[in-house]
Each structure stands twice: as C-alpha cells, then as structure tokens.
Short mmCIF file of C-alpha atoms (C1' of nucleotides) in Angstrom, two decimals:
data_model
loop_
_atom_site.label_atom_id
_atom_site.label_comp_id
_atom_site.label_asym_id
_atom_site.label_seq_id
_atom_site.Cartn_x
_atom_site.Cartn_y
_atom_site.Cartn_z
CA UNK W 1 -23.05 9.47 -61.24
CA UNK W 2 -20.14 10.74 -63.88
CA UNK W 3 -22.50 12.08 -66.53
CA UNK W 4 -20.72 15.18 -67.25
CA UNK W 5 -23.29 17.27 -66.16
CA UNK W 6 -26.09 16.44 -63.76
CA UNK W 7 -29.10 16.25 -65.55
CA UNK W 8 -29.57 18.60 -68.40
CA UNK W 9 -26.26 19.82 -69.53
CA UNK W 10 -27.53 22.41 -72.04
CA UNK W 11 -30.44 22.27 -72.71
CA UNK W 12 -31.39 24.15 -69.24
CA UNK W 13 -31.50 27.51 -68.21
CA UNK W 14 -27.94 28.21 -67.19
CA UNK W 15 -24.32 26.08 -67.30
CA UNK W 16 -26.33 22.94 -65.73
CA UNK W 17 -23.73 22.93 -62.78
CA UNK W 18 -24.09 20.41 -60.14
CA UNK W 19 -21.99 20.50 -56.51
CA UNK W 20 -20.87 16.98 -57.46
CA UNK W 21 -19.10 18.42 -60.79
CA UNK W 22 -17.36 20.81 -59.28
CA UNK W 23 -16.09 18.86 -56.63
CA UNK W 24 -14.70 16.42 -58.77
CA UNK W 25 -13.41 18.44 -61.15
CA UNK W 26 -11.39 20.45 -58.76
CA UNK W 27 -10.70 16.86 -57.34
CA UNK W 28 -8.93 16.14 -60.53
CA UNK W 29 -7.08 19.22 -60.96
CA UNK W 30 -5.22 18.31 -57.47
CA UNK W 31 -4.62 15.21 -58.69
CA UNK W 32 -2.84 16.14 -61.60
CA UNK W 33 -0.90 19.54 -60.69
CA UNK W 34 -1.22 19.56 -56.58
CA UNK W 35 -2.71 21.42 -54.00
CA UNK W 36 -1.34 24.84 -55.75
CA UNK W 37 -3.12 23.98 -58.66
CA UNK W 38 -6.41 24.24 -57.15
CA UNK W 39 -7.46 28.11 -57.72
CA UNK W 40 -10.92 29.11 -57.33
CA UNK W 41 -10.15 31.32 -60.90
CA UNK W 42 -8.52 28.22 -62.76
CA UNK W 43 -11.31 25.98 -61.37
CA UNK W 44 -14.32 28.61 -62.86
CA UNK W 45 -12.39 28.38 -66.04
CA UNK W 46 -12.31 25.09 -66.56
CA UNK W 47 -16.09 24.54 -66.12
CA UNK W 48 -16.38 27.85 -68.07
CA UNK W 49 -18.42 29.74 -65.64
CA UNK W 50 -17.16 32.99 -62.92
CA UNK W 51 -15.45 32.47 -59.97
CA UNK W 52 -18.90 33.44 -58.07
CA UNK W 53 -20.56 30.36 -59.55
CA UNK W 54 -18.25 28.54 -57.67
CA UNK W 55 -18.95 30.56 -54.48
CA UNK W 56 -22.35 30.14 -55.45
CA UNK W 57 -22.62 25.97 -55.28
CA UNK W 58 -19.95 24.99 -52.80
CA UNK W 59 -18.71 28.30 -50.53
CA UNK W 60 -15.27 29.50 -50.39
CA UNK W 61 -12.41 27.24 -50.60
CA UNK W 62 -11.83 25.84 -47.38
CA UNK W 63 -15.32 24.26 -48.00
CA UNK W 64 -14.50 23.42 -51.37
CA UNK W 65 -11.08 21.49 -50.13
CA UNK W 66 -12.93 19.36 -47.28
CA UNK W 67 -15.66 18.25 -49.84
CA UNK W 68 -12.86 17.28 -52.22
CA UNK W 69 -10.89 15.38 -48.75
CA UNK W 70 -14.36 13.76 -47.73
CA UNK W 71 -14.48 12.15 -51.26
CA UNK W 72 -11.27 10.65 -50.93
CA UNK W 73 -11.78 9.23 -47.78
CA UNK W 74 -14.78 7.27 -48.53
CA UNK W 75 -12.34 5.68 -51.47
CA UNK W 76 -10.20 4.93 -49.32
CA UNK W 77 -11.91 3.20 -46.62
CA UNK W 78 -12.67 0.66 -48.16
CA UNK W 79 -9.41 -2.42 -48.35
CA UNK W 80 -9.16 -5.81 -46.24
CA UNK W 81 -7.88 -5.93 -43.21
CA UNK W 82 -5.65 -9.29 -43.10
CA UNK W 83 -3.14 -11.56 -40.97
CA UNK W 84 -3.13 -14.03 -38.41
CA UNK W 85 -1.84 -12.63 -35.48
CA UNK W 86 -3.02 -8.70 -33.70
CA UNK W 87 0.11 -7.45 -35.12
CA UNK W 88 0.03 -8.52 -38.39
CA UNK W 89 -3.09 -7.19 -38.99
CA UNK W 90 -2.52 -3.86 -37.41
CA UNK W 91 0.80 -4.00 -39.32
CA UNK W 92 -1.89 -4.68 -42.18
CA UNK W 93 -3.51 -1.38 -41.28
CA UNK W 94 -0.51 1.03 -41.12
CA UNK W 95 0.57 -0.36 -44.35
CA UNK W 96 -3.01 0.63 -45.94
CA UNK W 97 -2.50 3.81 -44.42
CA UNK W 98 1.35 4.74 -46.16
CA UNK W 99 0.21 3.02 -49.29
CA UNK W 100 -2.92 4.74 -49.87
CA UNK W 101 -1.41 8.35 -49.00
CA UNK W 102 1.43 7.51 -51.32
CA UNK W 103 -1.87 6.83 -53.81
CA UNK W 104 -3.34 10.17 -53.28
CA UNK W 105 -0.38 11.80 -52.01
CA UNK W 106 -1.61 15.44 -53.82
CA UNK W 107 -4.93 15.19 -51.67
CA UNK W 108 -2.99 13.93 -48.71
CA UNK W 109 -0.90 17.05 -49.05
CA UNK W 110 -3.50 19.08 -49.36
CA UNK W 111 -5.22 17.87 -46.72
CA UNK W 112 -2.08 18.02 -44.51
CA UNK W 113 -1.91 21.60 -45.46
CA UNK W 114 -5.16 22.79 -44.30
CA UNK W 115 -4.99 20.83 -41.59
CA UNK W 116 -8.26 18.33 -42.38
CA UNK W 117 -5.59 15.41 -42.38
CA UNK W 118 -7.34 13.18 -39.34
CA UNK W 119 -10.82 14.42 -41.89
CA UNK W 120 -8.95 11.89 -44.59
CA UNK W 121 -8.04 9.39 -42.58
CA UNK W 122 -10.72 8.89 -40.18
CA UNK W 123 -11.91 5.90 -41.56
CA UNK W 124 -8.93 4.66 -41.67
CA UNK W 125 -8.14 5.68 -37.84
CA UNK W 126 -11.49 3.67 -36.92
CA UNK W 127 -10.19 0.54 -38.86
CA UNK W 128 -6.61 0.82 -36.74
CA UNK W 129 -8.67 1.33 -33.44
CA UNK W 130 -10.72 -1.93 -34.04
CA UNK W 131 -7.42 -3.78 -34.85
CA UNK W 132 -6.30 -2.72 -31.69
CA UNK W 133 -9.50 -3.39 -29.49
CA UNK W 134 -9.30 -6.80 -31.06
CA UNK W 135 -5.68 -7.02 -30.32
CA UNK W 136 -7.04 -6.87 -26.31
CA UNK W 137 -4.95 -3.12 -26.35
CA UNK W 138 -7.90 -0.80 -24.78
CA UNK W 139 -8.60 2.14 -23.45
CA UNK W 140 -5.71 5.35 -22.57
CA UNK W 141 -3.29 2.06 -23.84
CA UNK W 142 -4.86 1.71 -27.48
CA UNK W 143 -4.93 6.05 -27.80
CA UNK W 144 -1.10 5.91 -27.01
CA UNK W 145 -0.59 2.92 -29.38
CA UNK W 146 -3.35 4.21 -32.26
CA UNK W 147 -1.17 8.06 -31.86
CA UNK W 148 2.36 6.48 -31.99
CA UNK W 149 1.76 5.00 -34.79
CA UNK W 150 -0.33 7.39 -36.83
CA UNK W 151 2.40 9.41 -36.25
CA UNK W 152 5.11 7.13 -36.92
CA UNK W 153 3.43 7.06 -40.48
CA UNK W 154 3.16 10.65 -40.90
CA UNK W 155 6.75 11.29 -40.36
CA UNK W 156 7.36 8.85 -43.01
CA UNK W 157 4.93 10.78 -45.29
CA UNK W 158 6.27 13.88 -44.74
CA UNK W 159 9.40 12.44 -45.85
CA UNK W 160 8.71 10.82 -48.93
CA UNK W 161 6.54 13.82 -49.88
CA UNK W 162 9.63 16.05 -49.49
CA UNK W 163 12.42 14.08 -51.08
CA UNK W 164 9.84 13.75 -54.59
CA UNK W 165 8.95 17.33 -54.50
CA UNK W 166 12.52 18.56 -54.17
CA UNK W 167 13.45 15.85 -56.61
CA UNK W 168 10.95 17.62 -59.04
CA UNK W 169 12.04 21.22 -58.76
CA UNK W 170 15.66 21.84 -57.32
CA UNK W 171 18.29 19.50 -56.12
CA UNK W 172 19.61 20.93 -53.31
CA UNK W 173 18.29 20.93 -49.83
CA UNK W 174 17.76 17.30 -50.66
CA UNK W 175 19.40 15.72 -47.26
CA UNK W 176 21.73 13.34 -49.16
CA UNK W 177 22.38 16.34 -51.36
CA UNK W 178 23.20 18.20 -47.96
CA UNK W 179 25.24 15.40 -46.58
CA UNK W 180 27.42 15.22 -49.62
CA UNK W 181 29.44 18.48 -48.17
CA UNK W 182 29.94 17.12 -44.96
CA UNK W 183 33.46 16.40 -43.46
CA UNK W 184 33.51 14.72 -40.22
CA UNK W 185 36.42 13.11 -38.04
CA UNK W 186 33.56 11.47 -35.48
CA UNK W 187 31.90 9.95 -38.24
CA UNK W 188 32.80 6.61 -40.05
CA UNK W 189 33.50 6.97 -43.82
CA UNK W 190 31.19 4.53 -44.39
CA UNK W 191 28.57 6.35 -42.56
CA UNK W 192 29.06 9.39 -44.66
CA UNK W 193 29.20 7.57 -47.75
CA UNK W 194 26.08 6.22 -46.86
CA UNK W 195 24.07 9.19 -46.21
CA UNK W 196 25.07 10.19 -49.81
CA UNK W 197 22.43 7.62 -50.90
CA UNK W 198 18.63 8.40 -50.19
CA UNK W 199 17.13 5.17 -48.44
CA UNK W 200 14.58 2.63 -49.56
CA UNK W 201 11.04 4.20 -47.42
CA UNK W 202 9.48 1.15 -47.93
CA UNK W 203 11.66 -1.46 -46.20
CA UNK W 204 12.48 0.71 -43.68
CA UNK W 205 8.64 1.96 -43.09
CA UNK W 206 8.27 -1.53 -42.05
CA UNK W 207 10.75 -2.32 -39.86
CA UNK W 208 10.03 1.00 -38.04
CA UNK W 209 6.69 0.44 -37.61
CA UNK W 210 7.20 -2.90 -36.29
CA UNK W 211 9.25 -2.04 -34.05
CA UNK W 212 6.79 0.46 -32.91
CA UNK W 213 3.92 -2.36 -33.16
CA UNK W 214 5.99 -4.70 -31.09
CA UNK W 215 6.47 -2.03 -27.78
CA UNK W 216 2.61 -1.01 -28.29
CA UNK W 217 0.52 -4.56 -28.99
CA UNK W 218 1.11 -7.82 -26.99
CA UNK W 219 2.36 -10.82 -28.87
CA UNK W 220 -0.84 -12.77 -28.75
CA UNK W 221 -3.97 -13.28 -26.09
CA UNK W 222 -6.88 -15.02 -26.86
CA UNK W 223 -7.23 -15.91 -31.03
CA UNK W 224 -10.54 -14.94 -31.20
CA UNK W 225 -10.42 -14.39 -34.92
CA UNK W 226 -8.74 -16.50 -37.28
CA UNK W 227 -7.31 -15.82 -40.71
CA UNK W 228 -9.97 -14.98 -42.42
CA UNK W 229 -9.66 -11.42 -44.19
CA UNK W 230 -12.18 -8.77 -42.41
CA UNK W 231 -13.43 -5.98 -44.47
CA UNK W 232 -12.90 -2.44 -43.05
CA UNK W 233 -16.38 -0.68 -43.49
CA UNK W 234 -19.31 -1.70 -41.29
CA UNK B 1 26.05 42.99 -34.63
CA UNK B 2 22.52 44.21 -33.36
CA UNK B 3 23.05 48.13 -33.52
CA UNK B 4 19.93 48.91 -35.60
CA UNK B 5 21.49 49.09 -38.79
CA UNK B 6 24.83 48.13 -39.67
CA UNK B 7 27.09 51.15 -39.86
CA UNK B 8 25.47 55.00 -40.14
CA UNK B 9 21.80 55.18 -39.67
CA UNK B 10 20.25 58.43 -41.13
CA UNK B 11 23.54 59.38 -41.66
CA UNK B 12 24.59 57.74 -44.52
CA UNK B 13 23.05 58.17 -48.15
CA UNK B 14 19.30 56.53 -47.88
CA UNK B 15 18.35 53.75 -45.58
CA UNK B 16 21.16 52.41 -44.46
CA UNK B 17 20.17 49.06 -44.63
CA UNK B 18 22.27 45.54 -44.42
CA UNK B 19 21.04 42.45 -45.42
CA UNK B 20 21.49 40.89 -41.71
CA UNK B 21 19.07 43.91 -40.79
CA UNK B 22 16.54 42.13 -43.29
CA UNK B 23 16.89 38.60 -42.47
CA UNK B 24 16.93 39.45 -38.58
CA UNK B 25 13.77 41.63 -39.07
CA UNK B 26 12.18 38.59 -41.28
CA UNK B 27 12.91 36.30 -38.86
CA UNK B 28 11.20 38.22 -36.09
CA UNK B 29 8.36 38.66 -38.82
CA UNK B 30 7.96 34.71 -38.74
CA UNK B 31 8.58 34.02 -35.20
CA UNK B 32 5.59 36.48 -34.30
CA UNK B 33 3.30 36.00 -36.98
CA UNK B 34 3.97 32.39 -37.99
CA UNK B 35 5.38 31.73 -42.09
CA UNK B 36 2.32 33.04 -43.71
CA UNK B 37 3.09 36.92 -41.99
CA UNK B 38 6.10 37.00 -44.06
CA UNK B 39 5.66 39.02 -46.88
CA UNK B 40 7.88 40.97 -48.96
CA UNK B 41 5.63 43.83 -49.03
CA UNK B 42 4.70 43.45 -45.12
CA UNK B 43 8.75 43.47 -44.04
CA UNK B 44 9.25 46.16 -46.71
CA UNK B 45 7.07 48.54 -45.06
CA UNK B 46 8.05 47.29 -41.72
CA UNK B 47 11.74 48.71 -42.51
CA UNK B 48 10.22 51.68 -44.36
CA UNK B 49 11.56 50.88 -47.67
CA UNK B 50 9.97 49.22 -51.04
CA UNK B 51 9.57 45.92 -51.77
CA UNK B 52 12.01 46.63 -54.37
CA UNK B 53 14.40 47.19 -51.69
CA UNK B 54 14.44 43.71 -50.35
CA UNK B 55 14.86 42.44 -53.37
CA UNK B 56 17.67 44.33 -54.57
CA UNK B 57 19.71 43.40 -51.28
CA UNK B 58 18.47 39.73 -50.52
CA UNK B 59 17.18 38.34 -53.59
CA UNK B 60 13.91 36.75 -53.68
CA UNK B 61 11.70 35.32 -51.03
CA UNK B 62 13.07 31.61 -50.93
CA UNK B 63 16.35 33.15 -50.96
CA UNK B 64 15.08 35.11 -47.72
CA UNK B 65 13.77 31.97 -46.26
CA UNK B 66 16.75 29.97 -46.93
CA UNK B 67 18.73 32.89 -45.12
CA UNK B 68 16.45 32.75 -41.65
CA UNK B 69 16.43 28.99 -42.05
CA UNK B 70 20.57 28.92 -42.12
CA UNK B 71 20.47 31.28 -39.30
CA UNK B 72 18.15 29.31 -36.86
CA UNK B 73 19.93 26.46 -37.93
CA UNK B 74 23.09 28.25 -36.37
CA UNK B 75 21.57 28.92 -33.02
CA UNK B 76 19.90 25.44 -32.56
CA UNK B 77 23.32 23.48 -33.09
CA UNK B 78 24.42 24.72 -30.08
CA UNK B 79 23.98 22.13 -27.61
CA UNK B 80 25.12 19.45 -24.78
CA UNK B 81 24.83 15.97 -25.42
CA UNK B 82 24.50 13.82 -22.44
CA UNK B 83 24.09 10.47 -21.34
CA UNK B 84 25.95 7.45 -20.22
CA UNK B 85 24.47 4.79 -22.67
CA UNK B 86 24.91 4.91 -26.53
CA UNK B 87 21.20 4.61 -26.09
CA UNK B 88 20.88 7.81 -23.76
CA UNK B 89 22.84 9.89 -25.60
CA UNK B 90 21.32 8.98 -28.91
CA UNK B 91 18.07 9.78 -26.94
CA UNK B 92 19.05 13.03 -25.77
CA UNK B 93 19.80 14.12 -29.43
CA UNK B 94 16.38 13.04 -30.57
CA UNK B 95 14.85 14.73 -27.63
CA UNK B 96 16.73 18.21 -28.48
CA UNK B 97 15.90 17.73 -32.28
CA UNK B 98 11.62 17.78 -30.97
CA UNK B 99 12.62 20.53 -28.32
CA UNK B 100 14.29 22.84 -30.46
CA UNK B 101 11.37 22.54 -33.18
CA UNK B 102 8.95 23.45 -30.59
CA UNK B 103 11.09 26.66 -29.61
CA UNK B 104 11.08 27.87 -33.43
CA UNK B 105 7.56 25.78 -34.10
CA UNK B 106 7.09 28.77 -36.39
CA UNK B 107 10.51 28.57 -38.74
CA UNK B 108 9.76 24.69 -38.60
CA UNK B 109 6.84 25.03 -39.98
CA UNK B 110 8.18 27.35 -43.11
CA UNK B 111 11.37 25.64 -43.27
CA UNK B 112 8.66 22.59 -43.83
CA UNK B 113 6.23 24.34 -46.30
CA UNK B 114 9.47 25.22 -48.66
CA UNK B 115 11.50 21.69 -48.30
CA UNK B 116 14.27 23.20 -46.45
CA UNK B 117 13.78 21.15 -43.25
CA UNK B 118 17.09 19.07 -43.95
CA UNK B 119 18.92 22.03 -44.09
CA UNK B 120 17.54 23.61 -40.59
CA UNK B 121 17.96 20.44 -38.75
CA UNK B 122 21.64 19.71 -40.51
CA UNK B 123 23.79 20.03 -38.02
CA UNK B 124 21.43 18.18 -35.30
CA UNK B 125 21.44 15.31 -38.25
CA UNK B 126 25.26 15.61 -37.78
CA UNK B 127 25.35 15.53 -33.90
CA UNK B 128 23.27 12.23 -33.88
CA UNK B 129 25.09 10.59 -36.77
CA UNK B 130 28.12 10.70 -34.26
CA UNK B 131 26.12 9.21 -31.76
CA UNK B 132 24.96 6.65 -33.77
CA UNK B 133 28.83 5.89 -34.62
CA UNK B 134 29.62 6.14 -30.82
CA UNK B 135 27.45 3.41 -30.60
CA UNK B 136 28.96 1.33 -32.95
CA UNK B 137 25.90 1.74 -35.86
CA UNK B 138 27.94 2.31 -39.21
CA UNK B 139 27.27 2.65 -42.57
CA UNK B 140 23.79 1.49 -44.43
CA UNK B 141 22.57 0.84 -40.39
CA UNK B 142 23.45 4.09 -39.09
CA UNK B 143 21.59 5.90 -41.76
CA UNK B 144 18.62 3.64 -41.53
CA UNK B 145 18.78 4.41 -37.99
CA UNK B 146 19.17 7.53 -38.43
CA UNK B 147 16.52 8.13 -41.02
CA UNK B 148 13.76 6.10 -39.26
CA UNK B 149 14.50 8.26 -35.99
CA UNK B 150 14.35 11.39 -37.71
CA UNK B 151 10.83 10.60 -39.41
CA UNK B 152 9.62 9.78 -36.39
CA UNK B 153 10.73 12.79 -34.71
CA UNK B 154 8.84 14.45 -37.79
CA UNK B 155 5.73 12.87 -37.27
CA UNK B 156 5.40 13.99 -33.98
CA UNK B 157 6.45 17.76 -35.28
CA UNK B 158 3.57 17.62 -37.67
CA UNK B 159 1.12 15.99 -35.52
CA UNK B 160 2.08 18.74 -32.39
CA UNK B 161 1.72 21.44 -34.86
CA UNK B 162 -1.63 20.67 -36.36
CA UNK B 163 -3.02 20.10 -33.35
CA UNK B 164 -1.79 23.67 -32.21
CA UNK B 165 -3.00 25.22 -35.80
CA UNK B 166 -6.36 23.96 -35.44
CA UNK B 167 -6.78 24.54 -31.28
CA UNK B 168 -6.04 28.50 -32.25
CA UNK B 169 -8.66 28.38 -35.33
CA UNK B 170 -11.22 26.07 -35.80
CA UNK B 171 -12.03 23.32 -33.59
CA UNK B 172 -13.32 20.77 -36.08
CA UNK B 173 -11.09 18.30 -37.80
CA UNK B 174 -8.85 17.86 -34.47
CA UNK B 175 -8.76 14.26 -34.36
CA UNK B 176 -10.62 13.79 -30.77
CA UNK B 177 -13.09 16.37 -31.93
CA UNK B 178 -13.85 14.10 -35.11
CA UNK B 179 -13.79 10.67 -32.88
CA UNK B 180 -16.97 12.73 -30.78
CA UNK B 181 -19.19 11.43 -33.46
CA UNK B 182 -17.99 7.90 -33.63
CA UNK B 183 -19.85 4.61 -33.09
CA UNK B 184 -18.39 1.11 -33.44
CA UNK B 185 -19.27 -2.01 -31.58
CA UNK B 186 -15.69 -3.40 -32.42
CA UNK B 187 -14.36 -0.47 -30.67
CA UNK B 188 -14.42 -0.87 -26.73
CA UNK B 189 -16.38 2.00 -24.68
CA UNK B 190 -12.78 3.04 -22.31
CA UNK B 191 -11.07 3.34 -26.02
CA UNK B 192 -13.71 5.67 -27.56
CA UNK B 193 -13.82 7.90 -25.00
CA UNK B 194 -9.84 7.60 -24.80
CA UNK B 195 -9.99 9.09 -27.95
CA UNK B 196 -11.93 12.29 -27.73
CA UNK B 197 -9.29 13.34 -25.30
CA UNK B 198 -5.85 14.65 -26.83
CA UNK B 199 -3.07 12.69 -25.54
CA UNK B 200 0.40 14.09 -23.57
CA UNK B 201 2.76 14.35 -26.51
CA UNK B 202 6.04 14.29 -24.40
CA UNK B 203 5.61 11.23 -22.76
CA UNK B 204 4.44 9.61 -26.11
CA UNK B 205 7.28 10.72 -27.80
CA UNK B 206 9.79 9.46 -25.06
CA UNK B 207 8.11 6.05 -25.10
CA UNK B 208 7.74 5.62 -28.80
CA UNK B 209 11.18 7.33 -29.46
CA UNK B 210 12.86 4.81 -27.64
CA UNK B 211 11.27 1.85 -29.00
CA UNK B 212 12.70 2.88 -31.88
CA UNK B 213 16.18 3.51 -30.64
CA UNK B 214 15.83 -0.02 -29.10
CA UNK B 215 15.36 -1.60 -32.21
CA UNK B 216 18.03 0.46 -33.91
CA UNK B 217 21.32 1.06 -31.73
CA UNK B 218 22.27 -2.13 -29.62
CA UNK B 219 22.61 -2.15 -25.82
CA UNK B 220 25.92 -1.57 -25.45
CA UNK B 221 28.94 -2.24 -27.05
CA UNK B 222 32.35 -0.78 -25.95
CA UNK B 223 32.47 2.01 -23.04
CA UNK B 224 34.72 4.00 -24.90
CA UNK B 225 33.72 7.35 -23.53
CA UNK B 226 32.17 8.40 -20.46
CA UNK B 227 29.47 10.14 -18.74
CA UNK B 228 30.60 12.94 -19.12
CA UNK B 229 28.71 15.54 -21.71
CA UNK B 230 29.95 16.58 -25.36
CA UNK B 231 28.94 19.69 -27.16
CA UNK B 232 27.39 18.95 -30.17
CA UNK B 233 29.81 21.62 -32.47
CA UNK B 234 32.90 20.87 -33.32
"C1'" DA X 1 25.77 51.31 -55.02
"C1'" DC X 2 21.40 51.83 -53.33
"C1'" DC X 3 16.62 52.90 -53.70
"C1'" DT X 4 11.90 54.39 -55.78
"C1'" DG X 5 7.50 54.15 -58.85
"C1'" DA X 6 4.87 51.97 -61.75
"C1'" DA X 7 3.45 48.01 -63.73
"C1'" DC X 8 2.38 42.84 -64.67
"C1'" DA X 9 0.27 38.73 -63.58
"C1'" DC X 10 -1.64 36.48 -60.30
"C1'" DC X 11 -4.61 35.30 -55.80
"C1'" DG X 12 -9.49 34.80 -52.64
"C1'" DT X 13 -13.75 36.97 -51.74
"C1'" DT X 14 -17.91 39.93 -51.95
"C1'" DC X 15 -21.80 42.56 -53.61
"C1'" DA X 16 -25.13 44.37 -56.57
"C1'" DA X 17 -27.29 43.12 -60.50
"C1'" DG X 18 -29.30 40.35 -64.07
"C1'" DT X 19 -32.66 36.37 -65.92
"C1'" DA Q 1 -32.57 29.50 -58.30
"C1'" DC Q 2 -28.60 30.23 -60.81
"C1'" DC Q 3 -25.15 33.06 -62.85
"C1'" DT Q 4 -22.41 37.41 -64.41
"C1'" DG Q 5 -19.42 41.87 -63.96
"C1'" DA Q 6 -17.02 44.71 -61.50
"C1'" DA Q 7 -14.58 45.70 -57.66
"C1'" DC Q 8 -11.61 45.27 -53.23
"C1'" DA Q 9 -7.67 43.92 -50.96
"C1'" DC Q 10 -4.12 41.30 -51.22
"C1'" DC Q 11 0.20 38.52 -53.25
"C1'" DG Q 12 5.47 37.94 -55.69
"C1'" DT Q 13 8.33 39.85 -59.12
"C1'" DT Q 14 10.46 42.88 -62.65
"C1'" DC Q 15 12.12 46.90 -65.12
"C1'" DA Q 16 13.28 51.45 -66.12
"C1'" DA Q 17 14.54 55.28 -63.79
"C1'" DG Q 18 16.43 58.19 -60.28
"C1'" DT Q 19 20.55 59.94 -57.00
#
DNA sequence: ACCTGAACACCGTTCAAGT
DNA sequence: ACCTGAACACCGTTCAAGT
C-alpha cells in the first residue's frame, strides 16, 4: 500500500516505479503548493526519473489529474449521514460537501479547473440524491433540488477559495478591500462600514443553504427512518 | 475613440500604438478565443509589434487583464433597475449580475482564474447594495444578504460555464454523463433518469434566487419609491 | 519616447533509441 | 517492459540596444 516503492525499489531493473507512486506523489505535491505546482518536469524530478517515464506509466496530464481527483473522491465518500428530520440530514450532506472541499480545497481547485469537479464529488452527489429520495423529493423535483444546492455550495467555494488566495498573494481586488473606496449617498453608513469587514462563510453557508433546503424539501412525510446515523457508501 | 490607432497611423514615428489600442485588441482576443487565447506574444503579433512592445506600454499581463476587466466592468454597470417590490428589484439586480456574465462568459471566466471577479462585478455589487438599503436591509444584514446572493449567483456562473467547457470538449465528467453509470436502490428510477438529463438553468436560478431573497430582504416595508425604473449609475 | 533582438527560465508532449 | 536524451512548439519576462 505506502511502501515507497511497489515491490522492489532497487534492487530491480530500472527506478521500480509503480502508477500508484506517481499518483500519489503528484497527489501530494498539490496538496502542498496547488494545482500550479503540479508540473509533469517537477513531478519526474522528484521521483528522479524523465518526464517520459511519467508519460510512460500514467499518460499526459489530464490523465494524470483525474487519477489524482478519483483518489480523493473515494476518501471522501466515506462520512455519516445524520439527523432526524429529511432536512437535517440533507443539511448533513451539503455540510460534508463545503467541509470536505475546504479539506482538500488544492484538489478541489484543481479539479474545478479542469473541469472533473462533478468526477470529485460524485459520490458525494449520490449520497445527496438518496437524502433526497428518502426525503419523498423525486424525480425532475429532486434534479432541481440536488442542482440548486450543489450549486449553492459551489458559489460558496468559489468564494472562500478566492478571498484565501488573494489573502496569500496581493491585497487588493479583495471585495472588502474594493469596498473600502466606495462613497455612496444611497447607501447606509452602516452598510458601507460593513462591507469593509469580510463575513463569517460558515454561519452564513448555513443559513443560505437552509434557506435553499427549506423552498426545495418538504418539512416532513412519512418518518421512515429514525435517528440512527446511515453510512454513505453501499 | 475607435479610429484604429489613436492619433497618426503610419504617419507618425513607428507603430503608432496607444495603450486603449492594446487593451481593446486584448479584449477582443479574449472574447473570441476565451482567457487562455490571450497571450502576450499572440496580441503582439496580432498588432505587428514585439512582445516587448506590450510590455513597454501596458505593463505586464495581470496588469493587461486588470485593464479589460475595468473596462467590461464599465460597460456592464450600465443598466435599468426595475421592479415594484424591494424584492423585485433586488431580483432584477441579481438577474442582470447572471445575464451580464453570460454576455462576457469569456472575461468572467479570466476575471475568475486571476481573482479579479470583485472588481468586474463592483459596480453591480454597488447597484444591489442600494437595493438592499431600499429595502430596509442595513448594515451586518445587508452584507450577509448581499454576500449569500452573490455566491449564489456564482455558483450558478461556475456551474453554467463548466457545463459549456466540457459540452465543446470532452463529454465525460458532465455531471448527467457521469450519473449514466449509476446504480442505487435508495435512489428512485424517475430521479436517476432525471439526472442524466441537464437541467434549464434559468428557471433554476429564478426559483432558487428567490428563495434566497425571501429569506434575506423582508416583504415589504415602506413604499418609499415607486414603480418606476432607476439606472443603476449614479 | 517608443520599439526591436536576443536571451532566460520555464511549460507539455513526442519520438527514436537504448537495455 | 521500462526508461533515457534530444527535440519541438509553446509560454511570460527582462535587458541592452537602437532611433
């Protein structure tokens, strides 16, 4: 499993380079300095072998970036799925979803930009979809309601992926930065003192997303399930 | 204004060329060929000069992206808000904010990839933070409000545009492509095959959108002003 | 002031060749 | 089967030099 090498690291014929090496090492390296980290050249270097090797055991990089996104979602998939009522435990669900980009936000960035992003969360999807079916929202219905709020999330992703990456290099552009030069008669003082100050995502993820939840899922049908915590994977 | 170049043509001493020249021809560069045609060296030997050039007279290429951003960001800020409801009119804001990102999808997307999103959608930002004050939502509220609208708004933007990305390349990793291949017994038949087909984003966004306004901005407070419609600049 | 030429330090990818 | 070397076609950016 994490021996360094597969089987025989030197003693072989060659650099005793295994698929599953390189896949985790470049898995790593996005981990630690981001998608633009990830170079085909840096990679090769690290495991001290040519780029080609690389070519060699898991194609070009687009290949190379969905085996390192398919990894990742299998860690992910697996959480509990609580709460008594259908919305708590989709609520459950969306939360899993913010918290465990936030986790892996360098893969979920990278995924994002290559566009493999419903490749990550697929898993993840399925779990929402199930929440839903059990939540007696079906059909055209539970697509609307699954969409909203995937994409309810996403905004708030996109968000909190901006803010900490223009925290990290420049300042400006921020939007409280941006709001700090604004004079406006048709806007409270307070308003625009406010908007000086970057919000709190995480109290305000949830009472979006409620109110999202609320207008898509019923208050409560038939309790076929009770309490009890439901693992996601099958 | 949109004479060629700015003053004498061949006339003059070499190329004759103005830094609105650039940025214009840049932003035509992008709104073709999406954010990855624009190149220094590509727009440099579109206006028949050396990269050199470019940089001499515009700086470097986040500088150049920061200029087409500020200039689109010009262009979109004129609007018409409508509506007789605090609620409608804070709708009609969100609604232009997703509209006008469709109509530049393309500097969206860049002003996205380099963090500069805040400062394209600015004075939109502006236009419903007045609304939100029309409707009596000051202070911490109004930005809450305001954030959790815009996110959602950006959610949507990403989701449209992936979807668009990966319909003109590949066709794997769109999300109803990747539910083909799912099986669930939790998952209702009508909701599986729901899935594999993409849903209408408009109406989505109108329903979801206003949940969220609904939550936000209360039903109405004082009739202060009318029906009638308010440009958005000042 | 305005522009060129040449160079540096990077990319991803491929192809013939070695063992 | 596994890996190397060299090359191609790109990037952004800089620096000395020209007029």
């Amino acid at each position: 499993m994490s021996t360094t090498t597969s089987e025989a690291s030197g003693t072989g014929r060659r650099a005793g380079l295994d698929r599953d090496d390189i896949v985790e090492r470049a898995l790593e390296m996005v981990e630690q300095g981001g998608a633009a980290a990830l170079t085909m050249r840096k990679l090769a270097s690290e495991l001290a072998v040519t780029t080609t090797t690389i070519y060699w055991h898991v194609g070009d990089r687009e290949e190379l970036v969905s085996s390192i996104i398919e990894r990742v979602a299998l860690r992910q998939a697996e959480f509990w799925v609580e709460g008594e009522s259908a919305r708590d435990r989709v609520m459950c669900v969306a939360r899993h979803v913010w918290r465990s980009a936030l986790a892996h936000r360098n893969v979920t960035a990278l995924a994002h930009q290559v566009g493999a992003t419903s490749l990550l969360e697929l898993p993840l999807e399925i779990a929402l979809a199930r929440e839903l079916d059990a939540a007696g929202v079906r059909g055209v219905a539970a697509r609307d309601a699954h969409r909203a709020i995937l994409m309810c999330i996403a905004g708030f992703l996109v968000v909190a992926f901006r803010s900490e990456g223009l925290a990290a290099s420049g300042q400006r552009n921020q939007p409280h930065a941006l709001w700090a030069d604004v004079v406006d008669d048709s806007i409270a003082p307070v308003t625009l003192a406010a908007m000086r100050v970057p919000p709190q995502l995480d109290p305000l993820f949830e009472t979006t997303l409620s109110a999202v939840v609320h207008s898509f899922v019923p208050a409560a049908t038939d309790p076929s399930h009770s309490t009890e915590a439901t693992r996601s994977t099958p």
